[in-house]
Amino acid sequence: MSKPKQHIFKKDTSKWQFNHFYCENGIFKKTVILLCNLLILIVLVSISIKNDIHETQLYVQENLNQIKKAMDILAYRNQRYAKTITKSINRLENKQLHSLVTIHYYPELKEFGFNRNIYSDNLLNGSLIGPGFPNQLIQEDTHIFAILDDLWAEQQRHSIIYNYYYISHVMKYLYLSSKSSAKDFNATKEFFSTPKYQAQRSDYQPKESLYKGFYYTQPYLDFFSNEMVITIKSPVYNKHKIVGDIGVDIPVKSLFLSITLPKKLKSSLNLYLYDVNNKKKINIYTGYNNTLLPSIQVYTRLNNNTLIYANISSTFFITFALQVLTFGLLILIALNYMNATLKKHKVQKQRYQLEAYTDLLTGLFNRRVLDTIVLKILKDNRQLKNQVSIIVFDANDFKTINDTYGHDIGDLALKHISSTISDMTRDSDVCIRLGGDEFGIILPNADLEQALLMADRLELAIFSGYFCHYHIKVAISTGCTVIEKDETLHDALVRADRILYKNKKNKIENKKALQQQLSNYIFKSPPSFPKDK
């Protein structure tokens, strides 16, 4: 939408009063009209409900796709972390490395580690957990823990709750991305002997499942948190052999928290995961569900093994339909009678306003807006205590262009200037052709520095472009000022006009001085050289 349309075709906030339709031809005709209106209303409501169901499906589908997108981002980031650690392990191998931190043994837990709220004497952010006594090789692995801390510090804010960890299949330990107290994890030894651990190791997966560098586990009950989770894993290699995994645990319940749906829609939503391999349904959230009516189903595939379903109760749409019928019945008769005529007159009025306030050649506002739209903008900004700036400018040597190339080329120059203005200004700015080759821009909520910056950009943009086949350019001179408190718009325009002509005079004098310097240099006598003997 062009700038004049942006201001004139604004939303009408006036209050209209509609008279109810009245018929004087008896009860029978009134009844017929009422039934006809009711039939039309039912048809409209049916169409509206159909569209509402479709839009709600798309809306919920988009939320489910956002969950999948967020999980895929975590997966590819996890793959990148695994590649980085693989390179680090191969780079640090066979080097004499000392331990970065002290790895403690906890007799009461029969495990080793650090950052367990027992000995907090190191600066690593994560927690190390492993069964038994630590050996020298684990001491050397502390160097990759520091690298993992740096990688995990890159985590972006996500709607999904998740937690990173690194698990070593060779050393049998876990390195968590956050500090964890001893009471949270105290069954590490049993964990490494569970069938679930063996089944989820990367080196136990089919080769085709690792071609992307990561894989999703099926939803399972986590050994430590006792919550249903989905894990994304990426293998870590040492000389082409898998020695560990970097994983991301995503609690199933957190998937519901990441959905940004209205409260009423959430209450009518049933969300669950479906494990394809085990044909198992895992509830995430259970809202209201009417078993007598069919539900609206939306789903997306999170990965090869898991689907996420959202069932929307039909009651949600029936409630909406009843509300529309209740309010629609009260206003439909009046709208049938008044809407078409009112809309026609409103559009005609706006068209007339647009023609009255628009310059025919350039499509910008003409001077009439100074007493209407601009004054209102000035008043509104003064109430908000915002500054309003003015830029006035005209074309340099515009008469020369008209005299040399004709008025058609001059009109093209004006159109070039006006189109550049429209492209570079904001929707809230008012661009005006003041007359001839003189233009003005009203900049609401802008100080003098911003106006000067805009003026410089306009000068450069207008001069940089060609506007006709003669490959000529047009330059402009500008004058900027801020409308002072209690100052009239006319006085501000006069002051801006004075600044404009002062700037134009300076440009002319500078141009003449430069031409004089060039002339002196060209006509200066050449240096003499001695003749050859």
One Martini backbone bead per residue (centre of mass of N, CA, C, O) as a GRO file, in nm:
protein
  533
    1MET     BB    1   0.096   0.036   0.023
    2SER     BB    2   0.079   0.350  -0.007
    3LYS     BB    3   0.113   0.633   0.171
    4PRO     BB    4  -0.167   0.764   0.131
    5LYS     BB    5  -0.325   0.501   0.192
    6GLN     BB    6  -0.211   0.452   0.476
    7HIS     BB    7  -0.359   0.716   0.591
    8ILE     BB    8  -0.656   0.715   0.465
    9PHE     BB    9  -0.701   0.382   0.490
   10LYS     BB   10  -0.785   0.377   0.772
   11LYS     BB   11  -0.922   0.287   1.050
   12ASP     BB   12  -1.251   0.309   1.148
   13THR     BB   13  -1.363   0.449   1.473
   14SER     BB   14  -1.641   0.488   1.422
   15LYS     BB   15  -1.981   0.495   1.530
   16TRP     BB   16  -2.236   0.279   1.439
   17GLN     BB   17  -2.591   0.282   1.374
   18PHE     BB   18  -2.825   0.020   1.365
   19ASN     BB   19  -3.120  -0.059   1.218
   20HIS     BB   20  -3.373  -0.247   1.243
   21PHE     BB   21  -3.555  -0.451   1.072
   22TYR     BB   22  -3.871  -0.350   0.914
   23CYS     BB   23  -4.210  -0.479   0.876
   24GLU     BB   24  -4.558  -0.392   0.751
   25ASN     BB   25  -4.679  -0.699   0.629
   26GLY     BB   26  -4.683  -0.876   0.870
   27ILE     BB   27  -4.625  -1.175   1.028
   28PHE     BB   28  -4.555  -1.360   0.790
   29LYS     BB   29  -4.323  -1.193   0.666
   30LYS     BB   30  -4.152  -1.180   0.918
   31THR     BB   31  -4.110  -1.486   0.939
   32VAL     BB   32  -3.977  -1.529   0.666
   33ILE     BB   33  -3.738  -1.340   0.714
   34LEU     BB   34  -3.633  -1.479   0.968
   35LEU     BB   35  -3.585  -1.761   0.837
   36CYS     BB   36  -3.390  -1.664   0.619
   37ASN     BB   37  -3.181  -1.551   0.814
   38LEU     BB   38  -3.137  -1.815   0.968
   39LEU     BB   39  -3.036  -1.978   0.726
   40ILE     BB   40  -2.797  -1.800   0.662
   41LEU     BB   41  -2.661  -1.828   0.937
   42ILE     BB   42  -2.619  -2.134   0.929
   43VAL     BB   43  -2.441  -2.133   0.680
   44LEU     BB   44  -2.222  -1.942   0.792
   45VAL     BB   45  -2.153  -2.113   1.039
   46SER     BB   46  -2.068  -2.366   0.887
   47ILE     BB   47  -1.838  -2.231   0.734
   48SER     BB   48  -1.690  -2.125   0.984
   49ILE     BB   49  -1.638  -2.400   1.116
   50LYS     BB   50  -1.480  -2.522   0.887
   51ASN     BB   51  -1.256  -2.306   0.892
   52ASP     BB   52  -1.185  -2.338   1.193
   53ILE     BB   53  -1.091  -2.629   1.176
   54HIS     BB   54  -0.871  -2.584   0.967
   55GLU     BB   55  -0.710  -2.363   1.124
   56THR     BB   56  -0.663  -2.532   1.379
   57GLN     BB   57  -0.506  -2.755   1.245
   58LEU     BB   58  -0.279  -2.574   1.142
   59TYR     BB   59  -0.198  -2.460   1.417
   60VAL     BB   60  -0.131  -2.729   1.554
   61GLN     BB   61   0.063  -2.830   1.337
   62GLU     BB   62   0.269  -2.602   1.380
   63ASN     BB   63   0.335  -2.680   1.671
   64LEU     BB   64   0.438  -2.965   1.605
   65ASN     BB   65   0.658  -2.867   1.406
   66GLN     BB   66   0.814  -2.708   1.619
   67ILE     BB   67   0.899  -2.950   1.780
   68LYS     BB   68   1.052  -3.090   1.555
   69LYS     BB   69   1.247  -2.860   1.494
   70ALA     BB   70   1.376  -2.843   1.775
   71MET     BB   71   1.481  -3.139   1.774
   72ASP     BB   72   1.655  -3.114   1.516
   73ILE     BB   73   1.842  -2.898   1.625
   74LEU     BB   74   1.951  -3.072   1.854
   75ALA     BB   75   2.062  -3.300   1.675
   76TYR     BB   76   2.266  -3.134   1.499
   77ARG     BB   77   2.418  -3.021   1.742
   78ASN     BB   78   2.502  -3.294   1.858
   79GLN     BB   79   2.670  -3.380   1.615
   80ARG     BB   80   2.874  -3.149   1.636
   81TYR     BB   81   2.978  -3.221   1.915
   82ALA     BB   82   3.080  -3.507   1.844
   83LYS     BB   83   3.291  -3.417   1.635
   84THR     BB   84   3.458  -3.242   1.825
   85ILE     BB   85   3.531  -3.469   2.029
   86THR     BB   86   3.665  -3.657   1.829
   87LYS     BB   87   3.896  -3.466   1.756
   88SER     BB   88   4.003  -3.428   2.045
   89ILE     BB   89   4.074  -3.722   2.110
   90ASN     BB   90   4.276  -3.758   1.868
   91ARG     BB   91   4.462  -3.515   1.949
   92LEU     BB   92   4.521  -3.613   2.267
   93GLU     BB   93   4.652  -3.856   2.195
   94ASN     BB   94   4.957  -3.947   2.336
   95LYS     BB   95   4.951  -3.736   2.563
   96GLN     BB   96   5.078  -3.558   2.827
   97LEU     BB   97   4.832  -3.548   3.076
   98HIS     BB   98   4.675  -3.356   3.304
   99SER     BB   99   4.466  -3.291   3.545
  100LEU     BB  100   4.227  -3.039   3.584
  101VAL     BB  101   4.090  -3.212   3.811
  102THR     BB  102   3.944  -3.350   4.087
  103ILE     BB  103   3.881  -3.693   4.147
  104HIS     BB  104   3.648  -3.841   4.341
  105TYR     BB  105   3.572  -4.056   4.615
  106TYR     BB  106   3.259  -4.221   4.720
  107PRO     BB  107   3.201  -4.445   4.958
  108GLU     BB  108   2.885  -4.428   5.006
  109LEU     BB  109   2.843  -4.466   4.674
  110LYS     BB  110   3.060  -4.612   4.502
  111GLU     BB  111   3.198  -4.352   4.359
  112PHE     BB  112   3.287  -4.116   4.111
  113GLY     BB  113   3.372  -3.753   4.104
  114PHE     BB  114   3.204  -3.428   4.056
  115ASN     BB  115   2.984  -3.193   4.147
  116ARG     BB  116   2.802  -3.315   4.428
  117ASN     BB  117   2.805  -3.133   4.693
  118ILE     BB  118   3.092  -3.215   4.836
  119TYR     BB  119   3.317  -3.144   4.609
  120SER     BB  120   3.386  -2.787   4.520
  121ASP     BB  121   3.708  -2.762   4.356
  122ASN     BB  122   3.592  -2.666   4.067
  123LEU     BB  123   3.521  -2.509   3.729
  124LEU     BB  124   3.336  -2.706   3.628
  125ASN     BB  125   2.995  -2.739   3.525
  126GLY     BB  126   2.986  -3.033   3.547
  127SER     BB  127   2.906  -3.383   3.610
  128LEU     BB  128   3.066  -3.659   3.757
  129ILE     BB  129   2.985  -4.018   3.691
  130GLY     BB  130   3.104  -4.326   3.859
  131PRO     BB  131   3.202  -4.639   3.918
  132GLY     BB  132   3.415  -4.654   4.159
  133PHE     BB  133   3.740  -4.611   4.065
  134PRO     BB  134   3.960  -4.401   3.938
  135ASN     BB  135   4.161  -4.361   3.661
  136GLN     BB  136   4.396  -4.226   3.454
  137LEU     BB  137   4.221  -4.198   3.196
  138ILE     BB  138   4.006  -4.017   3.329
  139GLN     BB  139   4.192  -3.784   3.393
  140GLU     BB  140   4.238  -3.712   3.086
  141ASP     BB  141   3.927  -3.651   3.019
  142THR     BB  142   3.907  -3.359   3.142
  143HIS     BB  143   3.963  -3.207   2.870
  144ILE     BB  144   3.679  -3.269   2.737
  145PHE     BB  145   3.505  -3.130   2.950
  146ALA     BB  146   3.581  -2.840   2.876
  147ILE     BB  147   3.472  -2.859   2.587
  148LEU     BB  148   3.181  -2.927   2.664
  149ASP     BB  149   3.123  -2.668   2.817
  150ASP     BB  150   3.155  -2.482   2.569
  151LEU     BB  151   2.936  -2.611   2.395
  152TRP     BB  152   2.692  -2.596   2.605
  153ALA     BB  153   2.706  -2.276   2.622
  154GLU     BB  154   2.552  -2.248   2.326
  155GLN     BB  155   2.280  -2.260   2.420
  156GLN     BB  156   1.959  -2.213   2.336
  157ARG     BB  157   1.651  -2.098   2.360
  158HIS     BB  158   1.388  -2.322   2.457
  159SER     BB  159   1.077  -2.473   2.491
  160ILE     BB  160   1.239  -2.717   2.537
  161ILE     BB  161   1.331  -2.949   2.761
  162TYR     BB  162   1.684  -3.015   2.840
  163ASN     BB  163   1.975  -3.259   2.852
  164TYR     BB  164   2.309  -3.300   2.865
  165TYR     BB  165   2.541  -3.575   2.774
  166TYR     BB  166   2.824  -3.791   2.856
  167ILE     BB  167   2.917  -4.128   2.745
  168SER     BB  168   3.132  -4.388   2.849
  169HIS     BB  169   3.197  -4.714   2.737
  170VAL     BB  170   3.486  -4.763   2.848
  171MET     BB  171   3.470  -4.610   3.152
  172LYS     BB  172   3.192  -4.581   3.282
  173TYR     BB  173   3.057  -4.275   3.240
  174LEU     BB  174   2.918  -3.954   3.339
  175TYR     BB  175   2.857  -3.627   3.175
  176LEU     BB  176   2.702  -3.348   3.285
  177SER     BB  177   2.575  -3.018   3.211
  178SER     BB  178   2.513  -3.027   3.523
  179LYS     BB  179   2.476  -2.990   3.846
  180SER     BB  180   2.477  -3.275   4.077
  181SER     BB  181   2.360  -3.431   4.328
  182ALA     BB  182   2.386  -3.723   4.509
  183LYS     BB  183   2.067  -3.779   4.532
  184ASP     BB  184   2.007  -3.805   4.214
  185PHE     BB  185   2.276  -4.000   4.184
  186ASN     BB  186   2.301  -4.366   4.305
  187ALA     BB  187   2.298  -4.592   4.032
  188THR     BB  188   2.537  -4.638   3.823
  189LYS     BB  189   2.618  -4.935   3.822
  190GLU     BB  190   2.341  -5.047   3.730
  191PHE     BB  191   2.313  -4.896   3.462
  192PHE     BB  192   2.556  -5.049   3.300
  193SER     BB  193   2.370  -5.334   3.330
  194THR     BB  194   2.141  -5.257   3.157
  195PRO     BB  195   1.954  -5.321   2.876
  196LYS     BB  196   1.899  -5.025   2.795
  197TYR     BB  197   2.191  -4.939   2.760
  198GLN     BB  198   2.268  -5.147   2.545
  199ALA     BB  199   2.040  -5.067   2.332
  200GLN     BB  200   2.141  -4.738   2.317
  201ARG     BB  201   2.391  -4.780   2.184
  202SER     BB  202   2.557  -4.695   1.902
  203ASP     BB  203   2.714  -4.978   1.852
  204TYR     BB  204   2.403  -5.123   1.847
  205GLN     BB  205   2.332  -4.995   1.587
  206PRO     BB  206   2.234  -4.957   1.290
  207LYS     BB  207   2.392  -4.812   1.028
  208GLU     BB  208   2.143  -4.663   0.899
  209SER     BB  209   2.085  -4.488   1.173
  210LEU     BB  210   2.388  -4.319   1.135
  211TYR     BB  211   2.400  -4.136   0.869
  212LYS     BB  212   2.343  -3.850   1.026
  213GLY     BB  213   2.482  -3.877   1.333
  214PHE     BB  214   2.193  -3.965   1.446
  215TYR     BB  215   1.946  -4.070   1.703
  216TYR     BB  216   1.638  -4.200   1.811
  217THR     BB  217   1.464  -4.289   2.069
  218GLN     BB  218   1.248  -4.439   2.236
  219PRO     BB  219   1.023  -4.413   2.455
  220TYR     BB  220   1.126  -4.390   2.807
  221LEU     BB  221   1.223  -4.489   3.125
  222ASP     BB  222   1.411  -4.329   3.327
  223PHE     BB  223   1.653  -4.431   3.551
  224PHE     BB  224   1.678  -4.156   3.723
  225SER     BB  225   1.395  -3.977   3.691
  226ASN     BB  226   1.132  -4.148   3.621
  227GLU     BB  227   1.085  -4.053   3.318
  228MET     BB  228   0.961  -3.977   3.022
  229VAL     BB  229   1.179  -4.016   2.735
  230ILE     BB  230   1.381  -3.861   2.479
  231THR     BB  231   1.670  -3.958   2.286
  232ILE     BB  232   1.960  -3.799   2.154
  233LYS     BB  233   2.219  -3.949   1.955
  234SER     BB  234   2.590  -3.931   1.932
  235PRO     BB  235   2.878  -4.046   1.819
  236VAL     BB  236   3.203  -4.129   1.951
  237TYR     BB  237   3.538  -4.134   1.829
  238ASN     BB  238   3.828  -4.375   1.806
  239LYS     BB  239   3.953  -4.477   1.540
  240HIS     BB  240   3.657  -4.571   1.426
  241LYS     BB  241   3.562  -4.602   1.728
  242ILE     BB  242   3.322  -4.644   1.958
  243VAL     BB  243   3.334  -4.470   2.295
  244GLY     BB  244   3.068  -4.281   2.274
  245ASP     BB  245   2.808  -4.045   2.389
  246ILE     BB  246   2.590  -3.785   2.285
  247GLY     BB  247   2.316  -3.654   2.477
  248VAL     BB  248   1.948  -3.585   2.471
  249ASP     BB  249   1.715  -3.515   2.712
  250ILE     BB  250   1.348  -3.542   2.663
  251PRO     BB  251   1.078  -3.472   2.812
  252VAL     BB  252   0.758  -3.543   2.737
  253LYS     BB  253   0.610  -3.314   2.902
  254SER     BB  254   0.761  -3.068   2.760
  255LEU     BB  255   0.599  -3.065   2.492
  256PHE     BB  256   0.349  -2.917   2.605
  257LEU     BB  257   0.495  -2.652   2.707
  258SER     BB  258   0.575  -2.568   2.395
  259ILE     BB  259   0.281  -2.497   2.352
  260THR     BB  260   0.108  -2.205   2.194
  261LEU     BB  261  -0.194  -2.212   2.320
  262PRO     BB  262  -0.487  -2.154   2.400
  263LYS     BB  263  -0.658  -2.230   2.679
  264LYS     BB  264  -0.918  -2.353   2.550
  265LEU     BB  265  -0.769  -2.543   2.356
  266LYS     BB  266  -0.606  -2.703   2.564
  267SER     BB  267  -0.861  -2.817   2.720
  268SER     BB  268  -0.936  -2.976   2.425
  269LEU     BB  269  -0.665  -3.141   2.451
  270ASN     BB  270  -0.490  -3.437   2.321
  271LEU     BB  271  -0.168  -3.563   2.410
  272TYR     BB  272   0.044  -3.797   2.219
  273LEU     BB  273   0.240  -4.078   2.185
  274TYR     BB  274   0.367  -4.304   1.918
  275ASP     BB  275   0.489  -4.627   1.912
  276VAL     BB  276   0.553  -4.804   1.638
  277ASN     BB  277   0.701  -5.066   1.722
  278ASN     BB  278   0.514  -5.112   1.999
  279LYS     BB  279   0.229  -4.996   1.987
  280LYS     BB  280   0.241  -4.725   2.179
  281LYS     BB  281   0.075  -4.518   2.416
  282ILE     BB  282   0.174  -4.177   2.521
  283ASN     BB  283   0.092  -3.961   2.751
  284ILE     BB  284   0.095  -3.600   2.797
  285TYR     BB  285  -0.213  -3.486   2.759
  286THR     BB  286  -0.538  -3.436   2.931
  287GLY     BB  287  -0.839  -3.337   2.832
  288TYR     BB  288  -1.127  -3.273   2.704
  289ASN     BB  289  -1.363  -3.551   2.618
  290ASN     BB  290  -1.601  -3.649   2.377
  291THR     BB  291  -1.726  -3.971   2.311
  292LEU     BB  292  -1.981  -3.901   2.116
  293LEU     BB  293  -1.769  -3.738   1.952
  294PRO     BB  294  -1.566  -3.659   1.718
  295SER     BB  295  -1.234  -3.600   1.666
  296ILE     BB  296  -0.963  -3.394   1.596
  297GLN     BB  297  -0.680  -3.489   1.397
  298VAL     BB  298  -0.325  -3.443   1.471
  299TYR     BB  299   0.000  -3.500   1.306
  300THR     BB  300   0.352  -3.598   1.356
  301ARG     BB  301   0.686  -3.680   1.274
  302LEU     BB  302   0.962  -3.702   1.472
  303ASN     BB  303   1.035  -3.997   1.373
  304ASN     BB  304   1.059  -4.323   1.281
  305ASN     BB  305   0.922  -4.419   1.577
  306THR     BB  306   0.763  -4.131   1.623
  307LEU     BB  307   0.451  -3.993   1.717
  308ILE     BB  308   0.247  -3.692   1.726
  309TYR     BB  309  -0.059  -3.628   1.891
  310ALA     BB  310  -0.374  -3.433   1.828
  311ASN     BB  311  -0.679  -3.405   2.005
  312ILE     BB  312  -0.981  -3.241   1.919
  313SER     BB  313  -1.255  -3.140   2.055
  314SER     BB  314  -1.580  -3.080   1.943
  315THR     BB  315  -1.672  -2.884   2.170
  316PHE     BB  316  -1.510  -2.638   2.084
  317PHE     BB  317  -1.685  -2.585   1.818
  318ILE     BB  318  -1.970  -2.583   1.940
  319THR     BB  319  -1.934  -2.340   2.123
  320PHE     BB  320  -1.871  -2.147   1.896
  321ALA     BB  321  -2.139  -2.184   1.739
  322LEU     BB  322  -2.334  -2.082   1.961
  323GLN     BB  323  -2.218  -1.797   1.979
  324VAL     BB  324  -2.269  -1.716   1.686
  325LEU     BB  325  -2.574  -1.763   1.685
  326THR     BB  326  -2.654  -1.568   1.911
  327PHE     BB  327  -2.523  -1.302   1.785
  328GLY     BB  328  -2.605  -1.328   1.481
  329LEU     BB  329  -2.919  -1.307   1.511
  330LEU     BB  330  -2.915  -0.997   1.608
  331ILE     BB  331  -2.746  -0.877   1.328
  332LEU     BB  332  -2.821  -0.990   1.040
  333ILE     BB  333  -3.054  -0.813   0.940
  334ALA     BB  334  -2.903  -0.544   0.947
  335LEU     BB  335  -2.664  -0.628   0.763
  336ASN     BB  336  -2.830  -0.692   0.504
  337TYR     BB  337  -2.926  -0.387   0.472
  338MET     BB  338  -2.642  -0.207   0.536
  339ASN     BB  339  -2.356  -0.307   0.443
  340ALA     BB  340  -2.332  -0.248   0.137
  341THR     BB  341  -2.389   0.060   0.146
  342LEU     BB  342  -2.176   0.141   0.355
  343LYS     BB  343  -1.925   0.037   0.205
  344LYS     BB  344  -1.956   0.206  -0.049
  345HIS     BB  345  -1.942   0.490   0.087
  346LYS     BB  346  -1.672   0.455   0.227
  347VAL     BB  347  -1.496   0.409  -0.025
  348GLN     BB  348  -1.571   0.669  -0.171
  349LYS     BB  349  -1.465   0.862   0.044
  350GLN     BB  350  -1.168   0.766   0.031
  351ARG     BB  351  -1.122   0.826  -0.267
  352TYR     BB  352  -1.171   1.128  -0.252
  353GLN     BB  353  -0.948   1.185  -0.048
  354LEU     BB  354  -0.714   1.079  -0.217
  355GLU     BB  355  -0.749   1.275  -0.459
  356ALA     BB  356  -0.731   1.543  -0.288
  357TYR     BB  357  -0.426   1.455  -0.146
  358THR     BB  358  -0.303   1.389  -0.437
  359ASP     BB  359  -0.046   1.372  -0.654
  360LEU     BB  360  -0.062   1.289  -0.984
  361LEU     BB  361   0.240   1.240  -1.070
  362THR     BB  362   0.377   1.106  -0.790
  363GLY     BB  363   0.167   1.004  -0.545
  364LEU     BB  364   0.180   1.211  -0.343
  365PHE     BB  365   0.131   1.444  -0.144
  366ASN     BB  366  -0.017   1.740  -0.089
  367ARG     BB  367  -0.069   2.049   0.069
  368ARG     BB  368  -0.341   1.972   0.217
  369VAL     BB  369  -0.211   1.799   0.457
  370LEU     BB  370  -0.107   2.033   0.642
  371ASP     BB  371  -0.420   2.091   0.761
  372THR     BB  372  -0.458   1.780   0.858
  373ILE     BB  373  -0.270   1.527   0.896
  374VAL     BB  374  -0.021   1.680   1.010
  375LEU     BB  375  -0.159   1.817   1.251
  376LYS     BB  376  -0.239   1.552   1.389
  377ILE     BB  377   0.043   1.436   1.421
  378LEU     BB  378   0.154   1.671   1.587
  379LYS     BB  379  -0.046   1.646   1.822
  380ASP     BB  380   0.012   1.351   1.905
  381ASN     BB  381   0.324   1.390   1.959
  382ARG     BB  382   0.293   1.608   2.180
  383GLN     BB  383   0.140   1.430   2.380
  384LEU     BB  384   0.396   1.216   2.372
  385LYS     BB  385   0.669   1.377   2.349
  386ASN     BB  386   0.744   1.391   2.044
  387GLN     BB  387   0.941   1.436   1.785
  388VAL     BB  388   0.930   1.655   1.488
  389SER     BB  389   1.043   1.635   1.159
  390ILE     BB  390   1.197   1.816   0.877
  391ILE     BB  391   1.213   1.773   0.516
  392VAL     BB  392   1.354   1.978   0.266
  393PHE     BB  393   1.352   1.966  -0.104
  394ASP     BB  394   1.541   2.005  -0.409
  395ALA     BB  395   1.636   2.037  -0.731
  396ASN     BB  396   1.916   2.059  -0.910
  397ASP     BB  397   1.893   2.207  -1.201
  398PHE     BB  398   1.593   2.168  -1.317
  399LYS     BB  399   1.572   2.373  -1.549
  400THR     BB  400   1.794   2.245  -1.723
  401ILE     BB  401   1.645   1.983  -1.781
  402ASN     BB  402   1.398   2.107  -1.920
  403ASP     BB  403   1.555   2.275  -2.138
  404THR     BB  404   1.724   2.030  -2.261
  405TYR     BB  405   1.498   1.764  -2.250
  406GLY     BB  406   1.235   1.836  -2.122
  407HIS     BB  407   0.939   1.780  -1.946
  408ASP     BB  408   0.937   1.471  -1.952
  409ILE     BB  409   1.209   1.440  -1.805
  410GLY     BB  410   1.128   1.604  -1.559
  411ASP     BB  411   0.905   1.407  -1.469
  412LEU     BB  412   1.096   1.168  -1.427
  413ALA     BB  413   1.258   1.302  -1.203
  414LEU     BB  414   1.020   1.330  -1.005
  415LYS     BB  415   0.955   1.025  -0.994
  416HIS     BB  416   1.228   0.937  -0.889
  417ILE     BB  417   1.212   1.092  -0.626
  418SER     BB  418   0.940   0.977  -0.517
  419SER     BB  419   1.016   0.673  -0.518
  420THR     BB  420   1.255   0.700  -0.323
  421ILE     BB  421   1.098   0.806  -0.087
  422SER     BB  422   0.896   0.568  -0.054
  423ASP     BB  423   1.120   0.344  -0.009
  424MET     BB  424   1.284   0.502   0.251
  425THR     BB  425   1.032   0.531   0.415
  426ARG     BB  426   0.795   0.527   0.639
  427ASP     BB  427   0.464   0.477   0.704
  428SER     BB  428   0.453   0.735   0.906
  429ASP     BB  429   0.542   0.905   0.688
  430VAL     BB  430   0.518   1.228   0.515
  431CYS     BB  431   0.489   1.273   0.168
  432ILE     BB  432   0.558   1.582  -0.018
  433ARG     BB  433   0.441   1.795  -0.273
  434LEU     BB  434   0.483   2.139  -0.268
  435GLY     BB  435   0.615   2.216  -0.555
  436GLY     BB  436   0.737   2.126  -0.827
  437ASP     BB  437   1.073   2.051  -0.700
  438GLU     BB  438   0.932   2.042  -0.415
  439PHE     BB  439   0.989   1.875  -0.100
  440GLY     BB  440   0.845   1.678   0.180
  441ILE     BB  441   0.911   1.553   0.524
  442ILE     BB  442   0.739   1.388   0.782
  443LEU     BB  443   0.887   1.298   1.111
  444PRO     BB  444   0.785   1.102   1.336
  445ASN     BB  445   0.969   1.034   1.597
  446ALA     BB  446   1.216   1.252   1.527
  447ASP     BB  447   1.521   1.376   1.516
  448LEU     BB  448   1.771   1.557   1.379
  449GLU     BB  449   1.971   1.325   1.331
  450GLN     BB  450   1.773   1.147   1.172
  451ALA     BB  451   1.710   1.353   0.950
  452LEU     BB  452   2.001   1.386   0.843
  453LEU     BB  453   2.039   1.091   0.768
  454MET     BB  454   1.805   1.077   0.567
  455ALA     BB  455   1.906   1.301   0.379
  456ASP     BB  456   2.170   1.164   0.295
  457ARG     BB  457   2.040   0.910   0.175
  458LEU     BB  458   1.870   1.055  -0.039
  459GLU     BB  459   2.094   1.193  -0.194
  460LEU     BB  460   2.240   0.933  -0.276
  461ALA     BB  461   2.004   0.773  -0.408
  462ILE     BB  462   1.917   0.980  -0.623
  463PHE     BB  463   2.207   1.017  -0.757
  464SER     BB  464   2.255   0.698  -0.824
  465GLY     BB  465   2.016   0.721  -1.028
  466TYR     BB  466   1.854   0.641  -1.318
  467PHE     BB  467   1.561   0.779  -1.532
  468CYS     BB  468   1.686   0.764  -1.830
  469HIS     BB  469   1.830   0.735  -2.155
  470TYR     BB  470   2.049   0.979  -2.095
  471HIS     BB  471   2.211   0.933  -1.830
  472ILE     BB  472   2.099   1.109  -1.602
  473LYS     BB  473   2.120   1.315  -1.314
  474VAL     BB  474   1.989   1.388  -0.985
  475ALA     BB  475   2.005   1.649  -0.751
  476ILE     BB  476   1.998   1.745  -0.402
  477SER     BB  477   1.868   1.969  -0.155
  478THR     BB  478   1.870   2.019   0.204
  479GLY     BB  479   1.639   2.067   0.492
  480CYS     BB  480   1.661   2.062   0.853
  481THR     BB  481   1.410   2.019   1.121
  482VAL     BB  482   1.253   2.102   1.431
  483ILE     BB  483   0.960   2.116   1.590
  484GLU     BB  484   0.872   2.328   1.806
  485LYS     BB  485   0.739   2.428   2.078
  486ASP     BB  486   0.460   2.611   1.984
  487GLU     BB  487   0.503   2.574   1.682
  488THR     BB  488   0.437   2.628   1.372
  489LEU     BB  489   0.438   2.479   1.069
  490HIS     BB  490   0.511   2.724   0.897
  491ASP     BB  491   0.769   2.812   1.050
  492ALA     BB  492   0.923   2.546   1.006
  493LEU     BB  493   0.924   2.558   0.694
  494VAL     BB  494   1.076   2.823   0.666
  495ARG     BB  495   1.332   2.732   0.812
  496ALA     BB  496   1.395   2.491   0.625
  497ASP     BB  497   1.416   2.667   0.368
  498ARG     BB  498   1.664   2.828   0.455
  499ILE     BB  499   1.853   2.589   0.490
  500LEU     BB  500   1.837   2.491   0.202
  501TYR     BB  501   1.954   2.754   0.060
  502LYS     BB  502   2.217   2.750   0.216
  503ASN     BB  503   2.316   2.473   0.115
  504LYS     BB  504   2.301   2.540  -0.186
  505LYS     BB  505   2.502   2.775  -0.180
  506ASN     BB  506   2.744   2.611  -0.077
  507LYS     BB  507   2.755   2.416  -0.316
  508ILE     BB  508   2.807   2.629  -0.534
  509GLU     BB  509   3.067   2.745  -0.414
  510ASN     BB  510   3.224   2.477  -0.408
  511LYS     BB  511   3.204   2.425  -0.711
  512LYS     BB  512   3.351   2.681  -0.806
  513ALA     BB  513   3.617   2.630  -0.655
  514LEU     BB  514   3.683   2.365  -0.796
  515GLN     BB  515   3.684   2.474  -1.086
  516GLN     BB  516   3.915   2.676  -1.039
  517GLN     BB  517   4.131   2.472  -0.961
  518LEU     BB  518   4.121   2.315  -1.227
  519SER     BB  519   4.187   2.551  -1.411
  520ASN     BB  520   4.466   2.620  -1.293
  521TYR     BB  521   4.592   2.342  -1.352
  522ILE     BB  522   4.553   2.327  -1.663
  523PHE     BB  523   4.679   2.639  -1.733
  524LYS     BB  524   4.946   2.572  -1.641
  525SER     BB  525   5.261   2.596  -1.704
  526PRO     BB  526   5.498   2.409  -1.817
  527PRO     BB  527   5.776   2.261  -1.758
  528SER     BB  528   6.120   2.305  -1.796
  529PHE     BB  529   6.381   2.167  -2.004
  530PRO     BB  530   6.680   2.073  -2.084
  531LYS     BB  531   6.878   2.070  -2.346
  532ASP     BB  532   7.038   1.893  -2.565
  533LYS     BB  533   7.380   1.872  -2.673
   0.00000   0.00000   0.00000
